[in-house]
Short mmCIF file of C-alpha atoms in Angstrom, two decimals:
data_model
loop_
_atom_site.label_atom_id
_atom_site.label_comp_id
_atom_site.label_asym_id
_atom_site.label_seq_id
_atom_site.Cartn_x
_atom_site.Cartn_y
_atom_site.Cartn_z
CA MET A 225 5.15 -8.59 27.04
CA GLU A 226 8.14 -7.14 29.08
CA PRO A 227 6.57 -5.31 31.99
CA SER A 228 9.45 -2.68 31.79
CA ALA A 229 9.13 -2.09 28.23
CA LEU A 230 7.86 1.28 26.78
CA ARG A 231 6.00 1.76 23.33
CA ILE A 232 6.31 4.81 21.09
CA VAL A 233 4.64 5.83 17.95
CA THR A 234 5.83 8.47 15.41
CA TYR A 235 3.36 9.52 12.76
CA ASN A 236 3.19 12.29 10.06
CA VAL A 237 -0.59 12.92 10.06
CA ARG A 238 -0.51 15.55 7.19
CA TYR A 239 -2.59 18.04 8.93
CA PHE A 240 -5.40 15.29 9.30
CA GLY A 241 -6.24 16.42 5.69
CA HIS A 242 -5.34 13.38 3.61
CA MET A 243 -8.79 12.82 2.16
CA LEU A 244 -8.43 16.12 0.61
CA ARG A 245 -4.82 15.71 -0.28
CA GLY A 246 -3.59 17.76 2.47
CA LEU A 247 -5.61 21.02 1.15
CA ALA A 248 -7.80 21.08 4.25
CA SER A 249 -8.41 19.25 7.60
CA THR A 250 -11.56 17.20 8.05
CA VAL A 251 -13.18 15.52 11.08
CA GLY A 252 -13.09 12.14 9.48
CA PRO A 253 -9.36 11.57 9.61
CA LYS A 254 -9.04 12.76 13.18
CA ARG A 255 -11.71 10.38 14.21
CA ARG A 256 -10.13 7.39 12.30
CA VAL A 257 -6.49 8.18 13.64
CA ALA A 258 -7.81 8.63 17.12
CA ALA A 259 -9.59 5.24 16.78
CA ALA A 260 -6.59 3.49 15.29
CA LEU A 261 -4.24 4.67 18.02
CA ALA A 262 -6.83 3.75 20.73
CA THR A 263 -6.96 0.15 19.48
CA LEU A 264 -3.18 -0.31 19.92
CA ASP A 265 -2.53 -3.10 22.60
CA PRO A 266 -0.55 -2.12 24.57
CA LEU A 267 -1.33 1.61 24.25
CA PRO A 268 1.64 3.71 23.51
CA ASP A 269 3.43 5.54 26.16
CA ILE A 270 4.38 8.35 23.80
CA VAL A 271 2.87 9.43 20.50
CA CYS A 272 4.84 12.05 18.46
CA LEU A 273 3.03 13.70 15.52
CA GLN A 274 4.45 15.65 12.68
CA GLU A 275 2.51 18.07 10.46
CA VAL A 276 0.02 19.45 13.06
CA GLU A 277 -1.62 22.84 12.58
CA THR A 278 -2.12 25.44 15.00
CA SER A 279 -5.34 27.09 13.69
CA SER A 280 -5.51 28.54 10.05
CA LEU A 281 -7.69 28.89 7.04
CA ARG A 282 -6.50 25.33 5.94
CA SER A 283 -7.33 23.71 9.20
CA ASN A 284 -10.76 25.28 9.53
CA ILE A 285 -12.19 25.90 6.16
CA VAL A 286 -13.91 22.40 6.31
CA HIS A 287 -13.77 21.52 9.87
CA ARG A 288 -15.19 24.44 11.66
CA PRO A 289 -13.94 24.95 15.26
CA THR A 290 -16.42 23.93 18.06
CA ARG A 291 -15.33 27.07 20.06
CA PRO A 292 -13.26 30.33 19.29
CA GLY A 293 -9.46 29.71 19.32
CA GLU A 294 -9.73 25.96 19.15
CA THR A 295 -6.45 24.48 17.66
CA GLN A 296 -6.24 21.39 15.50
CA LEU A 297 -4.45 19.49 18.27
CA GLU A 298 -7.49 20.39 20.51
CA ALA A 299 -9.88 19.20 18.00
CA PHE A 300 -7.99 15.99 17.56
CA MET A 301 -7.79 15.28 21.33
CA GLU A 302 -11.65 15.71 21.54
CA ARG A 303 -11.81 12.91 18.98
CA VAL A 304 -9.50 10.84 21.08
CA GLU A 305 -11.44 11.64 24.30
CA GLU A 306 -14.53 10.53 22.31
CA THR A 307 -13.04 7.34 21.11
CA PHE A 308 -12.05 6.24 24.59
CA ALA A 309 -15.48 7.14 25.95
CA LEU A 310 -17.20 5.00 23.39
CA GLN A 311 -14.99 2.27 24.58
CA GLY A 312 -15.80 2.78 28.14
CA ARG A 313 -12.25 3.62 28.97
CA GLU A 314 -10.47 6.62 30.61
CA MET A 315 -8.38 8.66 28.19
CA PRO A 316 -4.83 8.66 29.62
CA TYR A 317 -3.01 11.19 27.25
CA GLU A 318 -1.87 14.76 27.85
CA ALA A 319 -1.02 16.58 24.55
CA PHE A 320 1.60 19.04 23.97
CA TYR A 321 1.98 21.42 20.91
CA PHE A 322 5.28 22.63 19.54
CA ARG A 323 4.72 25.41 17.11
CA ALA A 324 7.06 25.86 13.93
CA HIS A 325 5.99 28.35 11.54
CA HIS A 326 3.14 30.75 10.66
CA TYR A 327 2.15 31.77 7.16
CA LYS A 328 -0.11 34.86 6.90
CA VAL A 329 -1.44 37.23 4.32
CA GLY A 330 -2.26 40.39 6.43
CA GLU A 331 -4.19 39.14 9.40
CA LEU A 332 -5.30 35.91 7.55
CA SER A 333 -3.63 32.88 8.64
CA LEU A 334 -3.18 30.72 5.67
CA TYR A 335 -1.49 27.66 7.30
CA THR A 336 0.73 26.85 10.37
CA THR A 337 3.02 24.06 10.90
CA GLY A 338 4.10 22.21 14.09
CA LEU A 339 4.79 19.14 16.06
CA ALA A 340 2.87 17.35 18.87
CA MET A 341 3.55 14.90 21.69
CA LEU A 342 0.88 12.81 23.47
CA VAL A 343 2.10 11.33 26.87
CA ASN A 344 0.33 8.60 28.69
CA THR A 345 0.28 10.01 31.99
CA ARG A 346 -0.60 6.55 33.71
CA THR A 347 2.93 5.38 32.84
CA LEU A 348 5.06 8.67 32.47
CA GLN A 349 5.52 11.86 34.34
CA VAL A 350 6.65 14.97 32.32
CA ASP A 351 9.65 16.60 33.93
CA ARG A 352 10.29 19.38 31.49
CA HIS A 353 9.74 20.33 27.83
CA ASN A 354 10.46 23.11 25.26
CA VAL A 355 6.94 23.79 24.22
CA GLU A 356 7.45 27.56 24.57
CA ALA A 357 10.72 27.73 22.62
CA PRO A 358 11.23 24.61 20.39
CA GLU A 359 14.69 24.32 19.11
CA HIS A 360 15.07 25.91 15.47
CA ILE A 361 17.23 23.65 13.25
CA THR A 362 16.37 25.15 9.82
CA HIS A 363 19.34 25.67 7.47
CA HIS A 364 18.60 28.55 5.22
CA HIS A 365 20.79 27.78 1.94
CA VAL A 366 19.32 31.02 0.34
CA GLN A 367 19.14 33.86 2.82
CA GLY A 368 16.93 35.79 0.65
CA LEU A 369 14.03 33.35 1.03
CA LYS A 370 14.68 32.82 4.81
CA GLU A 371 11.19 34.33 5.73
CA ARG A 372 9.35 32.18 3.10
CA LYS A 373 11.02 28.84 4.03
CA GLN A 374 9.09 26.46 6.36
CA SER A 375 10.70 26.55 9.66
CA ARG A 376 12.02 23.23 11.02
CA ILE A 377 12.16 22.59 14.76
CA CYS A 378 13.02 20.03 17.29
CA ALA A 379 10.49 19.25 20.07
CA HIS A 380 11.98 18.08 23.38
CA MET A 381 10.73 16.40 26.50
CA ARG A 382 12.41 14.76 29.48
CA VAL A 383 10.12 12.22 31.21
CA LEU A 384 10.14 10.01 34.16
CA ARG A 385 8.81 6.45 34.13
CA ARG A 386 6.47 6.35 37.00
CA ALA A 387 7.24 2.68 38.02
CA ASP A 388 10.86 3.77 39.02
CA GLN A 389 11.40 7.31 38.25
CA ARG A 390 13.82 6.46 35.59
CA ALA A 391 14.49 9.52 33.30
CA PHE A 392 14.84 9.50 29.47
CA HIS A 393 14.39 11.92 26.75
CA ILE A 394 12.15 12.28 23.70
CA PHE A 395 13.11 14.44 20.64
CA ASN A 396 10.54 14.74 17.78
CA THR A 397 11.59 16.46 14.53
CA HIS A 398 10.88 17.02 10.76
CA LEU A 399 13.69 17.95 8.60
CA SER A 400 13.49 20.00 5.42
CA LEU A 401 13.19 18.69 1.81
CA PRO A 402 16.62 18.93 -0.03
CA THR A 403 17.12 22.41 -1.39
CA PRO A 404 17.16 22.71 -5.14
CA PHE A 405 19.45 25.77 -4.89
CA ALA A 406 22.57 23.48 -4.23
CA ARG A 407 24.76 22.05 -7.15
CA GLU A 408 24.57 18.64 -5.44
CA PHE A 409 20.86 18.49 -5.88
CA TRP A 410 21.14 18.28 -9.56
CA ALA A 411 24.11 16.16 -9.58
CA THR A 412 22.37 13.16 -7.98
CA ARG A 413 19.60 10.84 -9.05
CA ASP A 414 18.41 10.18 -5.56
CA LYS A 415 17.49 13.53 -3.99
CA MET A 416 15.92 12.71 -0.57
CA GLY A 417 18.48 12.61 2.30
CA CYS A 418 21.17 14.19 -0.05
CA GLY A 419 20.58 17.86 0.56
CA VAL A 420 23.40 19.86 1.99
CA ASN A 421 20.67 21.81 4.01
CA GLN A 422 19.42 18.34 5.39
CA LEU A 423 22.73 17.40 6.56
CA HIS A 424 23.22 20.84 8.26
CA GLU A 425 19.94 20.32 9.95
CA ALA A 426 20.89 16.73 11.07
CA LYS A 427 23.93 18.18 12.67
CA LYS A 428 22.07 20.82 14.47
CA LEU A 429 19.71 18.26 15.66
CA THR A 430 22.28 15.99 17.11
CA GLY A 431 24.06 18.82 18.75
CA PHE A 432 20.82 19.72 20.43
CA ILE A 433 20.23 16.13 21.48
CA GLY A 434 23.67 15.94 23.11
CA LEU A 435 23.22 19.26 24.84
CA HIS A 436 20.09 17.95 26.58
CA ALA A 437 20.36 14.24 26.91
CA LYS A 438 23.96 14.16 28.03
CA GLU A 439 24.43 10.65 29.56
CA GLU A 440 20.63 9.75 29.68
CA PRO A 441 18.82 7.42 27.52
CA PHE A 442 16.84 9.15 24.56
CA VAL A 443 14.77 8.33 21.56
CA VAL A 444 14.62 10.75 18.53
CA CYS A 445 11.91 10.26 15.95
CA GLY A 446 10.05 12.08 13.16
CA ASP A 447 9.90 12.52 9.37
CA PHE A 448 13.68 13.03 8.33
CA ASN A 449 12.79 13.20 4.52
CA SER A 450 15.80 10.89 4.17
CA PRO A 451 15.69 7.15 3.45
CA PRO A 452 18.17 4.57 4.58
CA SER A 453 21.58 4.60 2.94
CA SER A 454 21.24 8.31 2.35
CA PRO A 455 23.97 10.74 3.47
CA VAL A 456 21.72 12.08 6.27
CA PHE A 457 20.89 8.48 7.53
CA ARG A 458 24.56 7.59 7.29
CA TYR A 459 25.59 10.52 9.26
CA LEU A 460 22.99 9.81 11.94
CA THR A 461 23.83 6.23 12.36
CA GLY A 462 27.60 6.61 11.69
CA ASP A 463 29.02 9.82 12.99
CA ALA A 464 26.40 10.59 15.42
CA HIS A 465 26.19 7.00 16.71
CA LEU A 466 22.39 6.66 16.76
CA THR A 467 20.75 3.18 16.63
CA CYS A 468 18.05 2.84 13.99
CA ALA A 469 14.98 0.88 15.66
CA GLN A 470 13.93 -0.89 12.43
CA ALA A 471 17.47 -2.05 11.62
CA SER A 472 18.16 -3.08 15.10
CA VAL A 473 15.27 -5.49 15.30
CA GLY A 474 15.85 -6.72 11.65
CA GLN A 475 12.84 -5.05 9.95
CA ILE A 476 14.89 -3.38 7.43
CA ASN A 477 18.20 -3.52 5.84
CA PRO A 478 19.84 -0.01 6.39
CA THR A 479 21.85 -0.28 2.97
CA LEU A 480 18.48 -0.44 0.99
CA SER A 481 16.70 2.80 0.41
CA ARG A 482 13.33 1.79 -0.94
CA ALA A 483 12.66 -1.69 0.62
CA PHE A 484 10.24 -0.37 3.50
CA PRO A 485 8.36 2.55 2.26
CA THR A 486 6.83 4.76 4.98
CA ALA A 487 5.27 7.37 2.82
CA GLY A 488 3.77 7.58 -0.75
CA PHE A 489 3.07 10.28 -3.29
CA MET A 490 1.04 9.12 -6.47
CA HIS A 491 3.16 6.21 -7.62
CA MET A 492 6.25 7.02 -5.64
CA ARG A 493 7.19 5.12 -2.54
CA MET A 494 9.68 6.46 0.00
CA HIS A 495 11.18 5.53 3.34
CA LEU A 496 11.31 8.96 5.12
CA ASP A 497 10.28 8.31 8.70
CA HIS A 498 12.72 6.94 11.37
CA LEU A 499 12.99 5.98 15.07
CA PHE A 500 16.58 6.32 16.52
CA SER A 501 18.04 5.96 19.91
CA GLY A 502 21.13 6.47 22.02
CA GLY A 503 22.35 6.62 25.65
CA GLY A 504 21.18 3.16 26.83
CA VAL A 505 17.98 2.13 24.87
CA SER A 506 17.40 -1.23 23.52
CA TRP A 507 14.87 -1.85 20.83
CA LEU A 508 12.54 -4.92 21.28
CA ASP A 509 10.29 -5.01 18.38
CA THR A 510 8.33 -2.94 15.82
CA THR A 511 5.13 -4.98 15.90
CA GLU A 512 2.30 -3.38 13.96
CA THR A 513 4.54 -1.08 11.80
CA ARG A 514 3.52 -1.76 8.32
CA PRO A 515 4.95 -0.45 4.98
CA PHE A 516 3.02 2.27 3.25
CA GLY A 517 0.43 0.69 0.99
CA ASP A 518 -0.22 -2.42 3.27
CA LEU A 519 -3.93 -2.92 3.22
CA THR A 520 -3.74 -4.93 6.64
CA SER A 521 -2.57 -1.81 8.59
CA ARG A 522 -5.24 -0.20 10.85
CA PHE A 523 -3.73 3.07 9.56
CA HIS A 524 -4.04 2.51 5.90
CA GLY A 525 -5.29 5.53 3.91
CA LEU A 526 -5.33 7.99 6.87
CA SER A 527 -2.20 9.94 5.78
CA ASP A 528 0.40 9.96 3.02
CA HIS A 529 2.66 8.44 5.69
CA VAL A 530 2.47 5.35 7.97
CA PRO A 531 3.38 5.40 11.63
CA LEU A 532 6.31 3.60 13.02
CA ILE A 533 5.43 1.67 16.30
CA ALA A 534 7.98 0.27 18.47
CA ARG A 535 8.85 -1.06 21.89
CA PHE A 536 12.04 -0.32 23.71
CA ARG A 537 13.78 -0.97 26.94
CA LEU A 538 15.94 1.45 29.13
CA ASP A 539 19.13 -0.40 29.85
CA THR A 540 20.20 -0.76 33.55
CA PRO A 541 22.59 2.11 34.37
CA ALA A 542 26.11 1.27 35.21
CA PRO A 543 26.76 1.33 39.08
CA ALA A 544 28.49 4.56 40.18
CA LEU A 545 32.20 4.12 40.85
CA VAL A 546 33.21 4.13 44.53
CA THR A 547 36.41 6.35 45.08
#
């Protein structure tokens, strides 16, 4: 293993409710996801999660909070602590939650959406983040439905590698599904990644990345609801000059949309999740990333998505010019 390499996981956990088809969160998936992450060797330096609840009817109806106000991420981190304790190891992760949307009927919270990041504090030091104000990237194609549409955000964190204080950025996001209110939706056979709203969100995302990463290395990951070869994917890897991790190491052919599914619904298989980079990041491998449905994966059956797991290196910065 390359000593300077860093490892990242991006995973749509579907509210830890896959056993009940996303209708409610249960303890079992939290414990099994925690166990699967803890058995990765080497341990990830960063874990980015999508579809994580705050606290709501859906997250609490089956799994009752152990204390008032407990969030879903806190409940999950208790399972992570428990897993490491059973293995006789110290748990190295600090968790950060980025809240996106809140659906209420009166005072009853039906469900909430959000993103999370887990940072391995043995290897990384958090410099800054946007937990208090995640960047909103939602494109509202129909203004009249603005308040009902699920908000989409980008979570951002600047971290320092403890070994040498080298800085880099992590961006975690979850783009919208293609809007059915656009003519283009009905004009194409393949819908995912073809929505005009998705392309607008991708452009907002890259604008936000450029504003904060500037010349520093960065990784952007998440559920893009867009397969390889889609307009959104082509924009990100073309106009926006992002490097796709799986394509970089030869795991996928970026011109094929269905060759490596990362998500499944009934009999459908889709490649929706991605890891991208820029600013001086080199991808080394995607060891233990398995396609959706692979029975050999330690994450099989835990969500309607599979995680992407990759190692990367921060390239040596160019020496400053002497004037």
